[in-house]
Amino acid sequence: MVGVLAMQGDVREHLAALEAGGAEAVLVRRVEELAAVDGIVLPGGESTTMDRLLTTFGLREPLREAIAAGLPAYGSCAGMILLADRLVEAAPGQRTLGGLDVVVRRNAFGRQVDSWEEDLPMSGVEDGPVRAVFIRAPWVEEAGEGVDVLARVGSGPAAGRIVAVRQGNLMATSFHPEITGDTRVHRAFVRLVAARGGDGSPAGAQATHAS
């Protein structure tokens, strides 16, 4: 069973993409809901708002600890920011959950009016390029040695910038695959969850957290 952090952002779109990708998907707002999942998606939205709401709902430390203990997580856009160990141009007092050995720059591609799309080849995703939609998106400014770079911008002023990564049980993209109707990125994450032993049941999730 895969959860979607339901603090703020494009939650329903991720639920639909996960279900289309073969997963049982549920909302996560409480600690007990977090304890019942084998993996979690951190959606796009506003990273500073999500940071505050995680504290308000008492989920910050349980989620940070679960990710550090090996809970598979996928972050898109704001979710990438939440998973980063380090930020450039962070808002005052902004915190992350960490786990990815990367430096992420917030709003790297500019304002909402600078949103754009590009077809990107992405490692681990079959059958051609992924349609990448960037909306006030971050990018990865630096990636540690243990981080696999899955995709880079192919053209324009940001050519070569890293926009998709994986490190162990963690994946992140600068872009929003959940809004394109293409479920291949979510399917890749579902495979990652399954490879770690997630069996779709709460008991399997609890065993995963304890490992």
PDB file of C-alpha atoms in Angstrom:
ATOM      1  CA  MET A   1       0.000   0.000   0.000  1.00  0.00           C
ATOM      2  CA  VAL A   2       1.391   3.405  -1.019  1.00  0.00           C
ATOM      3  CA  GLY A   3       0.418   6.611   0.767  1.00  0.00           C
ATOM      4  CA  VAL A   4       0.199  10.150  -0.558  1.00  0.00           C
ATOM      5  CA  LEU A   5       1.016  12.882   1.937  1.00  0.00           C
ATOM      6  CA  ALA A   6      -2.240  14.844   2.052  1.00  0.00           C
ATOM      7  CA  MET A   7      -1.133  18.123   3.586  1.00  0.00           C
ATOM      8  CA  GLN A   8      -1.417  20.311   0.488  1.00  0.00           C
ATOM      9  CA  GLY A   9      -0.825  20.158  -3.253  1.00  0.00           C
ATOM     10  CA  ASP A  10      -1.857  17.840  -6.088  1.00  0.00           C
ATOM     11  CA  VAL A  11      -2.832  14.900  -3.887  1.00  0.00           C
ATOM     12  CA  ARG A  12      -5.720  13.465  -5.920  1.00  0.00           C
ATOM     13  CA  GLU A  13      -3.644  13.404  -9.087  1.00  0.00           C
ATOM     14  CA  HIS A  14      -0.988  11.282  -7.375  1.00  0.00           C
ATOM     15  CA  LEU A  15      -3.611   8.921  -5.963  1.00  0.00           C
ATOM     16  CA  ALA A  16      -5.031   8.380  -9.438  1.00  0.00           C
ATOM     17  CA  ALA A  17      -1.573   7.863 -10.996  1.00  0.00           C
ATOM     18  CA  LEU A  18      -0.567   5.330  -8.338  1.00  0.00           C
ATOM     19  CA  GLU A  19      -3.793   3.374  -8.737  1.00  0.00           C
ATOM     20  CA  ALA A  20      -3.368   3.396 -12.524  1.00  0.00           C
ATOM     21  CA  GLY A  21       0.176   2.139 -11.892  1.00  0.00           C
ATOM     22  CA  GLY A  22      -1.099  -0.894 -10.022  1.00  0.00           C
ATOM     23  CA  ALA A  23      -0.845   0.231  -6.396  1.00  0.00           C
ATOM     24  CA  GLU A  24      -3.370   0.439  -3.617  1.00  0.00           C
ATOM     25  CA  ALA A  25      -3.142   4.152  -2.729  1.00  0.00           C
ATOM     26  CA  VAL A  26      -4.316   5.943   0.413  1.00  0.00           C
ATOM     27  CA  LEU A  27      -4.172   9.414   1.953  1.00  0.00           C
ATOM     28  CA  VAL A  28      -1.724  10.043   4.798  1.00  0.00           C
ATOM     29  CA  ARG A  29      -2.459  12.809   7.307  1.00  0.00           C
ATOM     30  CA  ARG A  30      -1.912  11.019  10.625  1.00  0.00           C
ATOM     31  CA  VAL A  31       0.845   9.012  12.259  1.00  0.00           C
ATOM     32  CA  GLU A  32      -1.271   5.845  12.282  1.00  0.00           C
ATOM     33  CA  GLU A  33      -1.896   6.209   8.534  1.00  0.00           C
ATOM     34  CA  LEU A  34       1.832   6.603   7.928  1.00  0.00           C
ATOM     35  CA  ALA A  35       2.501   3.408   9.906  1.00  0.00           C
ATOM     36  CA  ALA A  36       0.232   1.444   7.540  1.00  0.00           C
ATOM     37  CA  VAL A  37       1.996   2.172   4.244  1.00  0.00           C
ATOM     38  CA  ASP A  38       4.915   0.540   2.415  1.00  0.00           C
ATOM     39  CA  GLY A  39       5.912   3.735   0.593  1.00  0.00           C
ATOM     40  CA  ILE A  40       4.890   7.374   0.389  1.00  0.00           C
ATOM     41  CA  VAL A  41       4.571  10.089  -2.252  1.00  0.00           C
ATOM     42  CA  LEU A  42       5.320  13.701  -1.336  1.00  0.00           C
ATOM     43  CA  PRO A  43       3.341  15.774  -3.863  1.00  0.00           C
ATOM     44  CA  GLY A  44       3.947  19.080  -5.528  1.00  0.00           C
ATOM     45  CA  GLY A  45       2.584  22.191  -3.867  1.00  0.00           C
ATOM     46  CA  GLU A  46       4.208  24.857  -1.694  1.00  0.00           C
ATOM     47  CA  SER A  47       7.154  23.418   0.215  1.00  0.00           C
ATOM     48  CA  THR A  48       7.092  26.014   3.008  1.00  0.00           C
ATOM     49  CA  THR A  49       3.369  25.424   3.619  1.00  0.00           C
ATOM     50  CA  MET A  50       3.911  21.673   3.672  1.00  0.00           C
ATOM     51  CA  ASP A  51       6.773  22.145   6.117  1.00  0.00           C
ATOM     52  CA  ARG A  52       4.480  24.026   8.522  1.00  0.00           C
ATOM     53  CA  LEU A  53       1.598  21.577   8.160  1.00  0.00           C
ATOM     54  CA  LEU A  54       3.820  18.584   8.853  1.00  0.00           C
ATOM     55  CA  THR A  55       4.591  20.108  12.240  1.00  0.00           C
ATOM     56  CA  THR A  56       0.951  21.058  12.874  1.00  0.00           C
ATOM     57  CA  PHE A  57      -0.238  17.495  12.164  1.00  0.00           C
ATOM     58  CA  GLY A  58       2.554  15.929  14.233  1.00  0.00           C
ATOM     59  CA  LEU A  59       3.980  14.127  11.206  1.00  0.00           C
ATOM     60  CA  ARG A  60       7.346  15.806  10.780  1.00  0.00           C
ATOM     61  CA  GLU A  61       9.447  13.600  13.051  1.00  0.00           C
ATOM     62  CA  PRO A  62       7.607  10.301  12.386  1.00  0.00           C
ATOM     63  CA  LEU A  63       7.942  10.833   8.630  1.00  0.00           C
ATOM     64  CA  ARG A  64      11.572  11.938   8.843  1.00  0.00           C
ATOM     65  CA  GLU A  65      12.386   8.891  10.984  1.00  0.00           C
ATOM     66  CA  ALA A  66      10.502   6.518   8.664  1.00  0.00           C
ATOM     67  CA  ILE A  67      12.389   7.817   5.616  1.00  0.00           C
ATOM     68  CA  ALA A  68      15.715   7.558   7.460  1.00  0.00           C
ATOM     69  CA  ALA A  69      14.801   3.960   8.398  1.00  0.00           C
ATOM     70  CA  GLY A  70      14.242   3.054   4.753  1.00  0.00           C
ATOM     71  CA  LEU A  71      10.623   3.859   3.903  1.00  0.00           C
ATOM     72  CA  PRO A  72      10.521   4.322   0.102  1.00  0.00           C
ATOM     73  CA  ALA A  73       9.512   7.860  -0.859  1.00  0.00           C
ATOM     74  CA  TYR A  74       8.941   9.709  -4.112  1.00  0.00           C
ATOM     75  CA  GLY A  75       8.826  13.506  -4.199  1.00  0.00           C
ATOM     76  CA  SER A  76       7.655  15.616  -7.132  1.00  0.00           C
ATOM     77  CA  CYS A  77       8.530  19.329  -7.269  1.00  0.00           C
ATOM     78  CA  ALA A  78       7.905  20.483  -3.669  1.00  0.00           C
ATOM     79  CA  GLY A  79       8.364  16.851  -2.648  1.00  0.00           C
ATOM     80  CA  MET A  80      11.896  16.968  -4.080  1.00  0.00           C
ATOM     81  CA  ILE A  81      12.582  19.972  -1.858  1.00  0.00           C
ATOM     82  CA  LEU A  82      11.288  18.107   1.206  1.00  0.00           C
ATOM     83  CA  LEU A  83      13.563  15.119   0.509  1.00  0.00           C
ATOM     84  CA  ALA A  84      16.723  17.181  -0.067  1.00  0.00           C
ATOM     85  CA  ASP A  85      19.427  17.252   2.582  1.00  0.00           C
ATOM     86  CA  ARG A  86      20.355  20.825   1.637  1.00  0.00           C
ATOM     87  CA  LEU A  87      18.589  23.792   0.014  1.00  0.00           C
ATOM     88  CA  VAL A  88      19.676  26.897  -1.862  1.00  0.00           C
ATOM     89  CA  GLU A  89      17.456  29.969  -1.395  1.00  0.00           C
ATOM     90  CA  ALA A  90      15.414  28.340   1.349  1.00  0.00           C
ATOM     91  CA  ALA A  91      12.741  30.455   2.997  1.00  0.00           C
ATOM     92  CA  PRO A  92      13.660  31.728   6.485  1.00  0.00           C
ATOM     93  CA  GLY A  93      13.373  28.852   8.938  1.00  0.00           C
ATOM     94  CA  GLN A  94      12.443  26.316   6.244  1.00  0.00           C
ATOM     95  CA  ARG A  95      13.297  22.707   7.078  1.00  0.00           C
ATOM     96  CA  THR A  96      13.390  19.528   5.034  1.00  0.00           C
ATOM     97  CA  LEU A  97      12.858  15.878   5.874  1.00  0.00           C
ATOM     98  CA  GLY A  98      16.132  14.946   4.226  1.00  0.00           C
ATOM     99  CA  GLY A  99      17.364  11.620   2.946  1.00  0.00           C
ATOM    100  CA  LEU A 100      18.608  12.593  -0.512  1.00  0.00           C
ATOM    101  CA  ASP A 101      22.274  13.634  -0.645  1.00  0.00           C
ATOM    102  CA  VAL A 102      21.550  16.574  -2.934  1.00  0.00           C
ATOM    103  CA  VAL A 103      21.549  20.361  -2.959  1.00  0.00           C
ATOM    104  CA  VAL A 104      18.229  21.607  -4.372  1.00  0.00           C
ATOM    105  CA  ARG A 105      17.548  25.160  -5.529  1.00  0.00           C
ATOM    106  CA  ARG A 106      13.981  26.320  -4.878  1.00  0.00           C
ATOM    107  CA  ASN A 107      12.049  27.973  -7.721  1.00  0.00           C
ATOM    108  CA  ALA A 108      15.091  27.464  -9.929  1.00  0.00           C
ATOM    109  CA  PHE A 109      13.145  27.771 -13.185  1.00  0.00           C
ATOM    110  CA  GLY A 110      11.463  31.030 -12.216  1.00  0.00           C
ATOM    111  CA  ARG A 111       7.928  32.147 -11.486  1.00  0.00           C
ATOM    112  CA  GLN A 112       4.583  30.561 -12.377  1.00  0.00           C
ATOM    113  CA  VAL A 113       4.583  32.392 -15.727  1.00  0.00           C
ATOM    114  CA  ASP A 114       7.877  30.673 -16.568  1.00  0.00           C
ATOM    115  CA  SER A 115       6.272  27.204 -16.404  1.00  0.00           C
ATOM    116  CA  TRP A 116       7.149  25.000 -19.381  1.00  0.00           C
ATOM    117  CA  GLU A 117       7.172  21.444 -20.719  1.00  0.00           C
ATOM    118  CA  GLU A 118       9.767  19.207 -22.353  1.00  0.00           C
ATOM    119  CA  ASP A 119      10.040  15.565 -23.411  1.00  0.00           C
ATOM    120  CA  LEU A 120      12.896  14.053 -21.393  1.00  0.00           C
ATOM    121  CA  PRO A 121      14.569  10.639 -21.580  1.00  0.00           C
ATOM    122  CA  MET A 122      14.522   9.215 -18.051  1.00  0.00           C
ATOM    123  CA  SER A 123      16.537   6.263 -16.767  1.00  0.00           C
ATOM    124  CA  GLY A 124      14.373   3.498 -15.343  1.00  0.00           C
ATOM    125  CA  VAL A 125      11.381   4.484 -17.472  1.00  0.00           C
ATOM    126  CA  GLU A 126      10.760   2.461 -20.616  1.00  0.00           C
ATOM    127  CA  ASP A 127       9.074   3.266 -23.932  1.00  0.00           C
ATOM    128  CA  GLY A 128      10.505   6.659 -24.726  1.00  0.00           C
ATOM    129  CA  PRO A 129      10.747  10.119 -23.183  1.00  0.00           C
ATOM    130  CA  VAL A 130       8.606  11.371 -20.304  1.00  0.00           C
ATOM    131  CA  ARG A 131       6.576  14.553 -20.773  1.00  0.00           C
ATOM    132  CA  ALA A 132       7.983  16.767 -18.029  1.00  0.00           C
ATOM    133  CA  VAL A 133       5.844  19.679 -16.784  1.00  0.00           C
ATOM    134  CA  PHE A 134       7.792  22.259 -14.761  1.00  0.00           C
ATOM    135  CA  ILE A 135       5.770  24.651 -12.550  1.00  0.00           C
ATOM    136  CA  ARG A 136       7.867  26.952 -10.316  1.00  0.00           C
ATOM    137  CA  ALA A 137      10.146  23.959 -10.229  1.00  0.00           C
ATOM    138  CA  PRO A 138      13.379  23.293  -8.337  1.00  0.00           C
ATOM    139  CA  TRP A 139      16.414  21.613  -9.789  1.00  0.00           C
ATOM    140  CA  VAL A 140      19.256  19.616  -8.251  1.00  0.00           C
ATOM    141  CA  GLU A 141      22.303  21.844  -8.079  1.00  0.00           C
ATOM    142  CA  GLU A 142      24.644  19.194  -6.685  1.00  0.00           C
ATOM    143  CA  ALA A 143      24.266  15.428  -6.296  1.00  0.00           C
ATOM    144  CA  GLY A 144      26.306  13.247  -3.976  1.00  0.00           C
ATOM    145  CA  GLU A 145      28.295  10.228  -5.135  1.00  0.00           C
ATOM    146  CA  GLY A 146      25.559   7.790  -4.126  1.00  0.00           C
ATOM    147  CA  VAL A 147      22.848   9.579  -6.111  1.00  0.00           C
ATOM    148  CA  ASP A 148      21.807   8.280  -9.523  1.00  0.00           C
ATOM    149  CA  VAL A 149      20.892  11.029 -11.972  1.00  0.00           C
ATOM    150  CA  LEU A 150      17.806   9.860 -13.894  1.00  0.00           C
ATOM    151  CA  ALA A 151      17.106  12.893 -16.106  1.00  0.00           C
ATOM    152  CA  ARG A 152      18.530  16.256 -17.125  1.00  0.00           C
ATOM    153  CA  VAL A 153      17.038  19.172 -19.005  1.00  0.00           C
ATOM    154  CA  GLY A 154      17.839  18.697 -22.680  1.00  0.00           C
ATOM    155  CA  SER A 155      17.633  22.185 -24.118  1.00  0.00           C
ATOM    156  CA  GLY A 156      17.299  25.890 -23.405  1.00  0.00           C
ATOM    157  CA  PRO A 157      18.999  28.031 -20.750  1.00  0.00           C
ATOM    158  CA  ALA A 158      18.744  25.235 -18.164  1.00  0.00           C
ATOM    159  CA  ALA A 159      20.203  22.521 -20.414  1.00  0.00           C
ATOM    160  CA  GLY A 160      22.093  19.933 -18.375  1.00  0.00           C
ATOM    161  CA  ARG A 161      20.373  20.724 -15.078  1.00  0.00           C
ATOM    162  CA  ILE A 162      19.448  17.645 -13.035  1.00  0.00           C
ATOM    163  CA  VAL A 163      15.679  17.189 -12.701  1.00  0.00           C
ATOM    164  CA  ALA A 164      15.251  13.559 -11.612  1.00  0.00           C
ATOM    165  CA  VAL A 165      17.267  11.488  -9.153  1.00  0.00           C
ATOM    166  CA  ARG A 166      17.238   8.288  -7.163  1.00  0.00           C
ATOM    167  CA  GLN A 167      19.190   7.268  -4.085  1.00  0.00           C
ATOM    168  CA  GLY A 168      18.354   3.888  -2.625  1.00  0.00           C
ATOM    169  CA  ASN A 169      14.667   3.899  -1.692  1.00  0.00           C
ATOM    170  CA  LEU A 170      14.173   7.570  -2.563  1.00  0.00           C
ATOM    171  CA  MET A 171      13.149   9.103  -5.900  1.00  0.00           C
ATOM    172  CA  ALA A 172      12.499  12.714  -6.804  1.00  0.00           C
ATOM    173  CA  THR A 173      11.577  14.720  -9.873  1.00  0.00           C
ATOM    174  CA  SER A 174      11.475  18.473 -10.421  1.00  0.00           C
ATOM    175  CA  PHE A 175       8.490  17.971 -12.702  1.00  0.00           C
ATOM    176  CA  HIS A 176       4.894  16.773 -12.294  1.00  0.00           C
ATOM    177  CA  PRO A 177       4.235  13.410 -14.012  1.00  0.00           C
ATOM    178  CA  GLU A 178       0.966  13.099 -12.110  1.00  0.00           C
ATOM    179  CA  ILE A 179      -0.734  15.738 -14.257  1.00  0.00           C
ATOM    180  CA  THR A 180       0.154  14.350 -17.696  1.00  0.00           C
ATOM    181  CA  GLY A 181      -1.724  11.057 -17.696  1.00  0.00           C
ATOM    182  CA  ASP A 182       1.583   9.167 -18.113  1.00  0.00           C
ATOM    183  CA  THR A 183       1.901   6.763 -15.175  1.00  0.00           C
ATOM    184  CA  ARG A 184       5.364   5.381 -15.952  1.00  0.00           C
ATOM    185  CA  VAL A 185       7.192   7.363 -13.247  1.00  0.00           C
ATOM    186  CA  HIS A 186       4.659   6.196 -10.676  1.00  0.00           C
ATOM    187  CA  ARG A 187       4.980   2.644 -11.948  1.00  0.00           C
ATOM    188  CA  ALA A 188       8.744   2.897 -11.438  1.00  0.00           C
ATOM    189  CA  PHE A 189       8.157   3.973  -7.850  1.00  0.00           C
ATOM    190  CA  VAL A 190       5.648   1.164  -7.275  1.00  0.00           C
ATOM    191  CA  ARG A 191       8.317  -1.279  -8.482  1.00  0.00           C
ATOM    192  CA  LEU A 192      10.798   0.277  -6.060  1.00  0.00           C
ATOM    193  CA  VAL A 193       8.329  -0.228  -3.184  1.00  0.00           C
ATOM    194  CA  ALA A 194       7.682  -3.822  -4.251  1.00  0.00           C
ATOM    195  CA  ALA A 195      11.413  -4.544  -4.542  1.00  0.00           C
ATOM    196  CA  ARG A 196      11.831  -3.575  -0.904  1.00  0.00           C
ATOM    197  CA  GLY A 197       9.219  -6.104   0.123  1.00  0.00           C
ATOM    198  CA  GLY A 198       6.047  -4.030   0.304  1.00  0.00           C
ATOM    199  CA  ASP A 199       3.155  -6.463  -0.076  1.00  0.00           C
ATOM    200  CA  GLY A 200       0.232  -4.033   0.009  1.00  0.00           C
ATOM    201  CA  SER A 201      -0.821  -4.872   3.546  1.00  0.00           C
ATOM    202  CA  PRO A 202      -0.471  -2.911   6.793  1.00  0.00           C
ATOM    203  CA  ALA A 203       1.467  -5.805   8.306  1.00  0.00           C
ATOM    204  CA  GLY A 204       3.962  -5.660   5.445  1.00  0.00           C
ATOM    205  CA  ALA A 205       4.347  -1.932   5.952  1.00  0.00           C
ATOM    206  CA  GLN A 206       5.088  -2.288   9.642  1.00  0.00           C
ATOM    207  CA  ALA A 207       7.686  -4.941   8.938  1.00  0.00           C
ATOM    208  CA  THR A 208       9.285  -2.609   6.386  1.00  0.00           C
ATOM    209  CA  HIS A 209       9.559   0.204   8.914  1.00  0.00           C
ATOM    210  CA  ALA A 210      11.161  -2.071  11.467  1.00  0.00           C
ATOM    211  CA  SER A 211      13.900  -3.332   9.164  1.00  0.00           C
TER     212      SER A 211
END
